Coordinates of C-alpha atoms in Angstrom, one line a residue:
X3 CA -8.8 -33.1 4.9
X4 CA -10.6 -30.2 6.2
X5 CA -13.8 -29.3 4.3
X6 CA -13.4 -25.2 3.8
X7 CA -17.0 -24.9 3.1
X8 CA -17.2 -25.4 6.5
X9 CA -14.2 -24.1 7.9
X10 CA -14.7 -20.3 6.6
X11 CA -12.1 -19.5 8.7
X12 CA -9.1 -21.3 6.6
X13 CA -10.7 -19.7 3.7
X14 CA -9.6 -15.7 4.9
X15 CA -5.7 -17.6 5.4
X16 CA -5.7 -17.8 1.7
X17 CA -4.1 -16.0 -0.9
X18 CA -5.8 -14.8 -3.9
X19 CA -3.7 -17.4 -6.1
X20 CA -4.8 -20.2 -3.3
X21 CA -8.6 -19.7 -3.8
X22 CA -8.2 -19.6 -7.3
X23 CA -6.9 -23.2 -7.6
X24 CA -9.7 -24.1 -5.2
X25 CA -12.2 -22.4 -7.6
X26 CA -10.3 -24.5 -10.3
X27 CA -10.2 -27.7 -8.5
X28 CA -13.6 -27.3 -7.4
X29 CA -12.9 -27.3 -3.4
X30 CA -14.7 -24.2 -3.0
X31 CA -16.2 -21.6 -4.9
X32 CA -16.3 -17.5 -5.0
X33 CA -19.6 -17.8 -2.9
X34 CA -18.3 -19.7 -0.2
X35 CA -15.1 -17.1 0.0
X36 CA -17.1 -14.1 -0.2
X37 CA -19.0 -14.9 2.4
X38 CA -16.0 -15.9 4.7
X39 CA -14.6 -12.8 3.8
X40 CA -18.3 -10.8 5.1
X41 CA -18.2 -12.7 8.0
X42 CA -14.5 -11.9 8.9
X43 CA -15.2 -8.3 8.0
X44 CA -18.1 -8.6 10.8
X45 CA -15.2 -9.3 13.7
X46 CA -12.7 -7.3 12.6
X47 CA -14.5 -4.1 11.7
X48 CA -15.7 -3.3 15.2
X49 CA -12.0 -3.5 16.6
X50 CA -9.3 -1.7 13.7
X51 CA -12.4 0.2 11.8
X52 CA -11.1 -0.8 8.5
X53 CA -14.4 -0.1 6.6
X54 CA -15.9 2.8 5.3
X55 CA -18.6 1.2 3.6
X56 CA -19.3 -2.9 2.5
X57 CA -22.0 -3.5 0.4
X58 CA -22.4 -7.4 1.3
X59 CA -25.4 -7.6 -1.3
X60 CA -23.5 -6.4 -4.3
X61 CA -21.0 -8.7 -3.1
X62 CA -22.8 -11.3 -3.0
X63 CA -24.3 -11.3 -6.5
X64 CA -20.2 -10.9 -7.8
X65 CA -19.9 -13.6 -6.4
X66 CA -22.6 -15.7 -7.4
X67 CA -22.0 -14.6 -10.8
X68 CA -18.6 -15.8 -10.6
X69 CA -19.5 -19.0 -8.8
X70 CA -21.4 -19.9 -12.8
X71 CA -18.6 -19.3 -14.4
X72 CA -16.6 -21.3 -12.7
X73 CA -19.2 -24.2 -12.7
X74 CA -19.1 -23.4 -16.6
X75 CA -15.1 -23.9 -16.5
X76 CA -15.4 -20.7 -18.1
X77 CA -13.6 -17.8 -15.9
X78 CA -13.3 -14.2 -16.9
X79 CA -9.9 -12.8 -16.4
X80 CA -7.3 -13.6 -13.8
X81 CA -9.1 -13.1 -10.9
X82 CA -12.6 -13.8 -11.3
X83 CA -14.1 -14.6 -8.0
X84 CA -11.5 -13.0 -5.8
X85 CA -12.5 -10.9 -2.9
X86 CA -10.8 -7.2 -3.1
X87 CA -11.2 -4.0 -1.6
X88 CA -10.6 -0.5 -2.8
X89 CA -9.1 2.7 -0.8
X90 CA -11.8 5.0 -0.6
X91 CA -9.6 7.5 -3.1
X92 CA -10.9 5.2 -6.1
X93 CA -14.2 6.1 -7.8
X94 CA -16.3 2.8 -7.7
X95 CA -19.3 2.7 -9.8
X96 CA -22.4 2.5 -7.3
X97 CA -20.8 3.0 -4.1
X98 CA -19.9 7.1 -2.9
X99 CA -16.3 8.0 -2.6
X100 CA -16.3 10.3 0.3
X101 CA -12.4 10.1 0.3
X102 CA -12.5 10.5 4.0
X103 CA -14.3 14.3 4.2
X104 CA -17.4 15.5 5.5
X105 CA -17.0 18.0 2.3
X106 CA -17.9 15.4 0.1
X107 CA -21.4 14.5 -0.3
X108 CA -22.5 10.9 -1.1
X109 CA -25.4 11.8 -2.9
X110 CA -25.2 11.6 -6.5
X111 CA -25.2 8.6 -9.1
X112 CA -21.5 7.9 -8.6
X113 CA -21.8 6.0 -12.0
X114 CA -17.7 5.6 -12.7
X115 CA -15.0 3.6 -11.6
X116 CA -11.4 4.6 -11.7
X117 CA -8.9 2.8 -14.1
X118 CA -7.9 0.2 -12.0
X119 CA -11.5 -0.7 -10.2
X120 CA -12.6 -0.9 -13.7
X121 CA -9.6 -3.3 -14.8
X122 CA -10.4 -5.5 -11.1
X123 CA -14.6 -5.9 -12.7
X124 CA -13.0 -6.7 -16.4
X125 CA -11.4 -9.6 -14.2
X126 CA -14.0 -10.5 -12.4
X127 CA -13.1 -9.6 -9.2
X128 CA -15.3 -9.5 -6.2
X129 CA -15.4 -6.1 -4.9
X130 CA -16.4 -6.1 -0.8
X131 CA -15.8 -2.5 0.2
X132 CA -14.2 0.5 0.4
X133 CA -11.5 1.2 3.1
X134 CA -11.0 4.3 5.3
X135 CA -8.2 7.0 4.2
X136 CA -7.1 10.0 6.1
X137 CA -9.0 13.0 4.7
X138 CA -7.9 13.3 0.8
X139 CA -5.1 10.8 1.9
X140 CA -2.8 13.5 2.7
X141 CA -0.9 12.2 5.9
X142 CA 1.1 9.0 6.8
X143 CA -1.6 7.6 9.8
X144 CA -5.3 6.8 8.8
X145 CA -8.1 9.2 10.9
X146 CA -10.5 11.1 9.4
X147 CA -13.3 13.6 10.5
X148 CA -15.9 11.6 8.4
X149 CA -14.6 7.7 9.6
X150 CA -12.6 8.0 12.6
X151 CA -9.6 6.3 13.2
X152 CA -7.9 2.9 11.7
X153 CA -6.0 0.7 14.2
X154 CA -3.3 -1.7 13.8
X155 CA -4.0 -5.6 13.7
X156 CA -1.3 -6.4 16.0
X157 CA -2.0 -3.9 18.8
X158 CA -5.6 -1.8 18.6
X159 CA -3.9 0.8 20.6
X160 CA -1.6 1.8 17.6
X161 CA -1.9 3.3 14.7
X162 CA -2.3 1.4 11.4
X163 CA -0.2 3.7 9.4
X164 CA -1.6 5.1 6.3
X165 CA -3.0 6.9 4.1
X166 CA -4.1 3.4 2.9
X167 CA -4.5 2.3 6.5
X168 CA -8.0 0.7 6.0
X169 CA -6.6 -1.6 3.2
X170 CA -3.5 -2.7 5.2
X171 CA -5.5 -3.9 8.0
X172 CA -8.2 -5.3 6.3
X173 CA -5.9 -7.4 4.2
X174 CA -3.7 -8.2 7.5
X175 CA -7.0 -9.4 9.0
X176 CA -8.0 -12.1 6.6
X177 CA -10.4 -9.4 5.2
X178 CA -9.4 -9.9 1.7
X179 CA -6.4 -11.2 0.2
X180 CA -6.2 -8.1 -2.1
X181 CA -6.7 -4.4 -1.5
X182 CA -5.8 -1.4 -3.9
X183 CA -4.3 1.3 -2.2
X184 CA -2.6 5.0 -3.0
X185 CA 0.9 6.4 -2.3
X186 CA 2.1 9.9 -2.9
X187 CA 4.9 9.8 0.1
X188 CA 4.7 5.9 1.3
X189 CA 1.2 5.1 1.9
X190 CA 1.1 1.8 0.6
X191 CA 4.5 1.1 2.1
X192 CA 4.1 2.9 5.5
X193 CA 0.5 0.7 6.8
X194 CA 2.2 -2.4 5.1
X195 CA 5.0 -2.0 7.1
X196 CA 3.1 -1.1 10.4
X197 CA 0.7 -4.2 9.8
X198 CA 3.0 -6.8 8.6
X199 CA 1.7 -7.0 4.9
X200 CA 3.4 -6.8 1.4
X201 CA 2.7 -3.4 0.0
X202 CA 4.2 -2.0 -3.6
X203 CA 4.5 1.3 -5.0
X204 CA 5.4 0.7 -8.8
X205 CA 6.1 3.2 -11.4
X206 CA 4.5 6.1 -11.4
X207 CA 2.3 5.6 -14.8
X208 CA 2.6 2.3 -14.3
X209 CA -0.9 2.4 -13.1
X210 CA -3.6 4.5 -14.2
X211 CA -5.2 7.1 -12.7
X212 CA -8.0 9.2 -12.9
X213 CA -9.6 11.3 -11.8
X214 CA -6.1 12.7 -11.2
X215 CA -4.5 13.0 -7.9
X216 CA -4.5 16.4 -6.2
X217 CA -0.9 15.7 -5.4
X218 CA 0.1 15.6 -9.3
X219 CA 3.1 13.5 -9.9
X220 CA 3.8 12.2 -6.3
X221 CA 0.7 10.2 -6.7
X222 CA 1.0 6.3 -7.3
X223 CA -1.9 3.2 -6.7
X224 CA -0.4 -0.3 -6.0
X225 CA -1.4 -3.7 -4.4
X226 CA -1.9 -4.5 -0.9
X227 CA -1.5 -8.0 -0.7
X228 CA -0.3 -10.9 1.4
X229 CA 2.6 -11.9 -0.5
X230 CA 4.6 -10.6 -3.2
X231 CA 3.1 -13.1 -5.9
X232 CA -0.4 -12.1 -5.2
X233 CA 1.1 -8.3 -5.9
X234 CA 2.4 -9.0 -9.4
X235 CA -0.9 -10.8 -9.8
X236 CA -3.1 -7.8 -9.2
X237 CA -0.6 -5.4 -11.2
X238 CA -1.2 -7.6 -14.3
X239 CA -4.6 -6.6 -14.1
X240 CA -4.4 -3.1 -12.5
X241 CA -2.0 -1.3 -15.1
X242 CA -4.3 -2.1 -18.1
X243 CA -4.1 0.7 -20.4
X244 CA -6.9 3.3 -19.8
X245 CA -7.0 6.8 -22.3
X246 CA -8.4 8.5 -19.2
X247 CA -5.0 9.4 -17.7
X248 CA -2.5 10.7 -20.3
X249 CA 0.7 10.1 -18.1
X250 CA 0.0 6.3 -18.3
X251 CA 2.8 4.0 -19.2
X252 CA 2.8 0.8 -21.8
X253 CA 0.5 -1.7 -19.9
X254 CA 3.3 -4.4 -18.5
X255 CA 1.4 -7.7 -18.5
X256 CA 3.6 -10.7 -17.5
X257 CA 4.9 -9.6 -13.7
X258 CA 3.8 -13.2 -12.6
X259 CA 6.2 -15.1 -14.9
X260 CA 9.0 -12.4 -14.0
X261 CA 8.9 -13.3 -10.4
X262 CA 11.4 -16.4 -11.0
X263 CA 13.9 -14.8 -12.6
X264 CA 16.2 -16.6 -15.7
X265 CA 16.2 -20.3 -13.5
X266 CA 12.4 -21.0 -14.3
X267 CA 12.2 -22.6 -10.5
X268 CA 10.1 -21.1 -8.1
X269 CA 11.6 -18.3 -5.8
X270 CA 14.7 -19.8 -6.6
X271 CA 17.7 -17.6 -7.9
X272 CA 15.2 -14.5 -7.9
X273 CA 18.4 -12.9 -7.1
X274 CA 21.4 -14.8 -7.7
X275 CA 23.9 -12.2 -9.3
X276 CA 21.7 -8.9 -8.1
X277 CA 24.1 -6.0 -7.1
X278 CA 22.4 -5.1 -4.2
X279 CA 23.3 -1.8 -2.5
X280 CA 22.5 -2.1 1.6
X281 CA 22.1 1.8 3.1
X282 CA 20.9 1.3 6.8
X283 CA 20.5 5.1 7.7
X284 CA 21.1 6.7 4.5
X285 CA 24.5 7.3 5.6
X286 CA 23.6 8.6 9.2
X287 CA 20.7 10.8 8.2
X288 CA 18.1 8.6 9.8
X289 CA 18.3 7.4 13.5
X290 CA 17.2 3.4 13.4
X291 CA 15.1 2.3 16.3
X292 CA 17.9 -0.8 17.0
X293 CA 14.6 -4.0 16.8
X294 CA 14.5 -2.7 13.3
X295 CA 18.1 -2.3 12.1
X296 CA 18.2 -6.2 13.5
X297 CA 15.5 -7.3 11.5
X298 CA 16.4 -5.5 7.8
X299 CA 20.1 -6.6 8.5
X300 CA 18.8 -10.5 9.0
X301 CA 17.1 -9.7 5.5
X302 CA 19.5 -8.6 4.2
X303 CA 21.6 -11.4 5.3
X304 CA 19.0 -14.0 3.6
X305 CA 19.6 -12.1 0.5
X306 CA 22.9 -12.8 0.2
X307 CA 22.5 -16.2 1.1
X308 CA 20.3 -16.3 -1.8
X309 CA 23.2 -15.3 -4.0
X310 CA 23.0 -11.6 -4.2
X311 CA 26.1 -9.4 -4.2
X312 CA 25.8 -6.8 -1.1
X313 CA 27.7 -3.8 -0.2
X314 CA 26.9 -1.5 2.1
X315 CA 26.6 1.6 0.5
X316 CA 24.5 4.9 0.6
X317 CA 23.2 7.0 -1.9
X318 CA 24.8 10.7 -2.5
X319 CA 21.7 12.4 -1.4
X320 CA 20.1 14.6 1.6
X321 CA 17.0 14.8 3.2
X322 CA 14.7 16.5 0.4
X323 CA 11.8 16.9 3.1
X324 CA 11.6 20.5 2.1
X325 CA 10.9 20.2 -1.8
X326 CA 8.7 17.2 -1.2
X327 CA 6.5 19.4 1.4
X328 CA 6.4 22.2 -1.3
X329 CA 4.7 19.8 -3.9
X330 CA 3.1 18.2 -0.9
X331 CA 1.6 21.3 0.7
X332 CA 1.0 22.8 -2.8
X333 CA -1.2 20.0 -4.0
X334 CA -3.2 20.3 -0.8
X335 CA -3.5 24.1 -1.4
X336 CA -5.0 23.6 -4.9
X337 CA -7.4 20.9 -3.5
X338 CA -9.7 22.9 -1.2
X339 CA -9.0 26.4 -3.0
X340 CA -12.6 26.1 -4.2
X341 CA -13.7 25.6 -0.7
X342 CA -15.4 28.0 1.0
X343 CA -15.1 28.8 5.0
X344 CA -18.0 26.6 6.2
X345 CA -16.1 23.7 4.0
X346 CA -12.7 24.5 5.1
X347 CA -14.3 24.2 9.1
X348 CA -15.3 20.8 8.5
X349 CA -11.5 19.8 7.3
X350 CA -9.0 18.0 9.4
X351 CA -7.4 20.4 11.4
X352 CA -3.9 19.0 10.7
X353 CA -5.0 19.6 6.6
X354 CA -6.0 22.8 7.1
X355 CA -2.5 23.6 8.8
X356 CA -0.7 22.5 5.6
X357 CA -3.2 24.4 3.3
X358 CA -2.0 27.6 5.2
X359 CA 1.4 26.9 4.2
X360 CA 0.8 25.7 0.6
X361 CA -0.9 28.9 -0.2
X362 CA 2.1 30.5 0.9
X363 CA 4.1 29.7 -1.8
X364 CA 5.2 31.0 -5.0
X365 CA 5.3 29.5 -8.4
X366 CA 9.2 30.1 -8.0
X367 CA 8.9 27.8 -4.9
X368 CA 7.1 25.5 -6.8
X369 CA 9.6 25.5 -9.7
X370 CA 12.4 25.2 -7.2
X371 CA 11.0 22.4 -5.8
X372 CA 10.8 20.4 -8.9
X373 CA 14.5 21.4 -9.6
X374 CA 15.5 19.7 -6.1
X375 CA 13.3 16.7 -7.7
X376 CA 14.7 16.7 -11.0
X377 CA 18.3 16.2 -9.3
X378 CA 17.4 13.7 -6.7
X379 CA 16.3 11.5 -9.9
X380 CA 19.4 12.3 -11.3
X381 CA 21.4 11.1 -7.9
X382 CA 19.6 8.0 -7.6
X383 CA 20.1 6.8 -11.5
X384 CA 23.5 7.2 -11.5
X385 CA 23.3 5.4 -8.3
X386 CA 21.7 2.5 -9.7
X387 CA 23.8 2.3 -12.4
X388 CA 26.2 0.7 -9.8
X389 CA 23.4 -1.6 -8.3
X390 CA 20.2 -3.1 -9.4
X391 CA 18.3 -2.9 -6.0
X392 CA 18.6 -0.5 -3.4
X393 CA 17.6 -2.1 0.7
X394 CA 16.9 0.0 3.5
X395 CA 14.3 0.1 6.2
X396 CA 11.2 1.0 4.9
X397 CA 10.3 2.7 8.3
X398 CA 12.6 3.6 11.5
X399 CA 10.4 3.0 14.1
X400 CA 7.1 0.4 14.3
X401 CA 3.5 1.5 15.2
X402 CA 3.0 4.0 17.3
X403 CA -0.4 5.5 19.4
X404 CA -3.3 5.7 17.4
X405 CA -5.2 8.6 16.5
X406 CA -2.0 10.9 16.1
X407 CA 0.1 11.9 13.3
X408 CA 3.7 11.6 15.2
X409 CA 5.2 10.0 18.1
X410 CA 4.3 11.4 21.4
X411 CA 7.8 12.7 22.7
X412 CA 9.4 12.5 19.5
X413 CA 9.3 16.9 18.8
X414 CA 8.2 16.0 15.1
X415 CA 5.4 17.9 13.4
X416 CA 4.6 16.5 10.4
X417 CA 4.4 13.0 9.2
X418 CA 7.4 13.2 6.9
X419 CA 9.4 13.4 9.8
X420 CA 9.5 9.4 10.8
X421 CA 9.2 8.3 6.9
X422 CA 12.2 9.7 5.4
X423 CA 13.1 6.3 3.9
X424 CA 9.6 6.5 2.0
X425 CA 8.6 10.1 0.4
X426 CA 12.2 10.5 -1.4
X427 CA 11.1 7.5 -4.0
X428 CA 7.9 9.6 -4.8
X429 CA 9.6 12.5 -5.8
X430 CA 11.7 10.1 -8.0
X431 CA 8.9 8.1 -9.1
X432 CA 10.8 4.9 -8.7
X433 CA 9.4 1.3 -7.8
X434 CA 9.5 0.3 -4.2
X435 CA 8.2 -2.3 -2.2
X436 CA 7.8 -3.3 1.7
X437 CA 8.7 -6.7 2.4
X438 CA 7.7 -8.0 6.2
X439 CA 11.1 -9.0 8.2
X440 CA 10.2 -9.8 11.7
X441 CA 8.8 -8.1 14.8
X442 CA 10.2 -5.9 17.6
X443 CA 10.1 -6.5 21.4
X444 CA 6.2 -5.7 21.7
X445 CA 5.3 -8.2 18.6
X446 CA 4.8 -5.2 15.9
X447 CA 5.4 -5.7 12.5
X448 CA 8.9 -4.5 11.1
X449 CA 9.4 -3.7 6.9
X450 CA 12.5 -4.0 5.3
X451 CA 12.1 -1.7 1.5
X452 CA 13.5 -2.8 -1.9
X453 CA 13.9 -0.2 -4.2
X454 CA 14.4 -0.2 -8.2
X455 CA 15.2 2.3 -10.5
X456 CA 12.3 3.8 -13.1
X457 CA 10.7 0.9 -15.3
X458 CA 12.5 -2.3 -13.2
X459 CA 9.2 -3.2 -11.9
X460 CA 9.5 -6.6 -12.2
X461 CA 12.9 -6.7 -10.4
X462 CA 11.8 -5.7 -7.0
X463 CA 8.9 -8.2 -7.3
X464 CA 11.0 -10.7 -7.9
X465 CA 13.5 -10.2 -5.2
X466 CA 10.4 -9.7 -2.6
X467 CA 9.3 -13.1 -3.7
X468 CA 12.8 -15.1 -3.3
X469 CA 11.9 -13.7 0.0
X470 CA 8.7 -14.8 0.5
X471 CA 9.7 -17.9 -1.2
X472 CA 13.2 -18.5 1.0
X473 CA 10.8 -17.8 4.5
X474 CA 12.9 -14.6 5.0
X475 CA 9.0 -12.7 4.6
X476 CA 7.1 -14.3 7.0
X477 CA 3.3 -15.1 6.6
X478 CA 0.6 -13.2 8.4
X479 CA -1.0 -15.3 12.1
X480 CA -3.7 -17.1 10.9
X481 CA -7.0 -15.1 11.6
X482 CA -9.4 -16.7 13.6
X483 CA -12.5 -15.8 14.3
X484 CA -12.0 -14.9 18.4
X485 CA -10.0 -11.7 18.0
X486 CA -7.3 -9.9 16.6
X487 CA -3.8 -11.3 15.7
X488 CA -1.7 -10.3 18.6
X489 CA 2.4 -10.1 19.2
X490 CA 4.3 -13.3 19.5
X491 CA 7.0 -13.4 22.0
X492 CA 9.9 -12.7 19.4
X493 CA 11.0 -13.2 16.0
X494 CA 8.6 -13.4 13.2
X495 CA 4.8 -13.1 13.7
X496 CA 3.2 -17.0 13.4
X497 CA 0.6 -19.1 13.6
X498 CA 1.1 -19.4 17.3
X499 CA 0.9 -15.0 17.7
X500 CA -1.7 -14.7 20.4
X501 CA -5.1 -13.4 19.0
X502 CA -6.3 -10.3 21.4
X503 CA -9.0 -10.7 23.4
X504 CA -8.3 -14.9 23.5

């Protein structure tokens, strides 16, 4: 058997719940995958720029700490000793939050962590670093004025997606198994789906935040992870109750024992009996790039192979890009309203674009907008009242060129324009996840995206991990230590995906 100790390299394949029953067996312990976990960060850093800041010392002394406790067979929490990094949107006690702006200044005694970085150190997490965001997270791609820009595990030339770009490829990279991310129009679910990682947006409230997002209601923080059972893992620690943010929902403990369903056997039956409701375009809203309609259908397929009801069928709704870029726009207005001219020079010039606009609008804009919101939520529960999951690509297209926020050719100015499966579910606040379901022609990740209505949490974890469990998801390449993983010549990414630069 191979000694990990020695082999740090198998230790970044692992899950979180993996190098936890090698903590527990004794294999390994939180030292020896912390320092994997530096060393990885070393290689990758330099090529997809994942990192804003990793204090390896800090790190280090988590993880000796940790390394005691498990000696003493006395772990604290459910992750003690578990490498994790944080989007650099999260206050974390001793280390800046810049948040991706050369507005912020990193001086100061940064002396609080948010709700959920404080509920990770209650647990006993090992916290590595904070990972690069678009400026104030406000677009769909990660590149910022302060930190550059994020590239995409499979292909360095594209983009990673974002706003939680860093944490996506870190996580795809062996760079972590865990990562806690933001998403106020699909970014969680956009990077996971560009970098072939699990990525969940639950209810909003369902994990609390503070200091509040500048985004208001839109705003949601999830888990980054490598599989769907390491995600309901992290959300039983992450949406602890904190008083700090008043819109907070009843903590949910118990995620993990939800993810088998009513059989008790792992993966199996997750979703026996689920009405499932199939929309591949939104009823011809959305043009699918054809790779990507093959691979959701082929999920789709597993699913009901797996004993779910489906029926093609689309929601009564149209595009609500315009409401959603009035609370989207506004919220960015609001941010930088205190700025003053010298700050607002130093912005993204892309942010500054969208500030214009927000501070064009009326209240009565404003009030519209939540109108359009308030009946989209109504569309969609009476829509679920006829199925328990919704499936639908989570993106149209895969990766594109780094270090832009559209396509080249496509004629689209904003981001929203190639995520309108995403932003809709933040204006209804509704659970969502992005599943990994194969690769196109070039070997980039493809997500298919289950969606729940309000409060069914637990049911689109568990029908992510019957397809995790069933193979349907497949697993990252194995990251080893000469390069990137690369694109394998069809299908699902493998262990045999050609690492870049091999």
């Amino acid at each position: 058997m191979t000694d990990l100790t020695t082999d740090p390299t198998r230790l970044t394949d692992l899950t979180a719940r993996q190098l936890l029953a090698g903590y527990e067996r004794g294999d390994f312990s939180p030292l020896d995958a912390t320092r994997a976990v530096l060393d990885r960060i070393e290689v990758v850093q330099p090529l997809v720029n994942a990192f804003v800041r990793v204090d390896a010392e800090a790190a280090l002394a988590q993880a000796e700490a940790s390394t005691a406790r498990w000696r003493g067979r006395e772990p604290r929490g459910l992750l003690d000793g578990v490498p994790v990094s944080v989007k650099d949107l999260f206050l974390q006690r001793g280390s800046p939050t810049l948040r991706g702006s050369r507005t912020v200044r990193a001086e100061g005694a940064w002396d609080e962590d948010a709700p959920a970085v404080a509920r990770l150190r209650e647990h006993g997490a090992v916290l590595v670093g904070k990972t690069t965001t678009p400026e104030f997270g406000w677009k769909g791609v990660t590149d910022s004025p302060l930190s550059g820009v994020t590239r995409n595990p499979y292909d360095p030339s594209r983009t990673s997606g974002g706003s939680s770009g860093g944490s996506a490829a870190a996580v795809a990279l062996g760079a972590g198994p865990l990562s806690i991310g933001t998403d106020g129009g699909g970014s969680v679910r956009i990077p996971a789906s560009f970098c072939g990682i699990f990525g969940f947006k639950p209810t909003y409230g369902r994990v609390p935040l503070y200091p509040s997002s500048p985004f208001g209601t839109l705003a949601h923080a999830g888990p980054m992870t490598r599989d769907a059972a390491d995600a309901a893992l992290l959300m039983d620690v992450i949406s602890g109750a904190d008083w700090r943010d008043w819109s907070q929902l009843a903590p949910s403990p118990g995620l993990s024992a939800a993810l088998t369903g009513s059989t008790g056997a792992e993966g199996a039956g997750g979703v026996k009996g689920l009405r499932i409701a199939y929309s591949p375009t939104f009823g011809n809203q959305v043009p699918v790039r054809p790779a990507v309609a093959s691979a959701v259908r082929r999920a789709v397929g597993r699913l009901a192979e797996l004993g779910a009801y489906i029926e093609e069928a689309d929601p009564d709704v149209t595009d609500p890009v315009e409401a959603f870029h009035t609370l989207w726009f506004s919220g960015a207005a609001r941010l930088v309203e205190p700025f003053g001219a010298e700050q607002r020079e130093l912005l993204d010039p892309g942010l500054r674009e969208i500030v214009a606009v927000g501070e064009r609008y009326s209240a009565l804009d404003y009030l519209a907008a939540v109108d359009a919101r308030m009946e989209l939520g109504r569309r969609f529960g009476r829509f679920h009242e006829s199925y328990d999951l919704l499936v639908t690509p989570t993106l149209p297209i895969t990766a594109f060129e780094a270090g832009r926020e559209t396509p080249r050719g496509s004629g689209q100015r904003r981001w929203t324009g190639w995520t309108p499966f995403t932003y809709p579910f933040n204006l209804t606040q509704q659970p969502a996840a992005s599943v990994p379901c194969g690769v196109d022609e070039d070997g980039l990740p493809i997500g298919v995206q289950l969606v729940a209505a309000r409060h069914a949490d637990a049911l689109v974890l568990r029908a992510a991990h019957a397809l995790y469990a069933s193979g349907a998801a497949p697993g990252l390449p194995g990251p080893g230590s000469s390069g990137l993983p690369g694109p394998g010549s069809s299908g699902s990414p493998g262990p045999g995906a050609t690492p870049v630069g091999s």
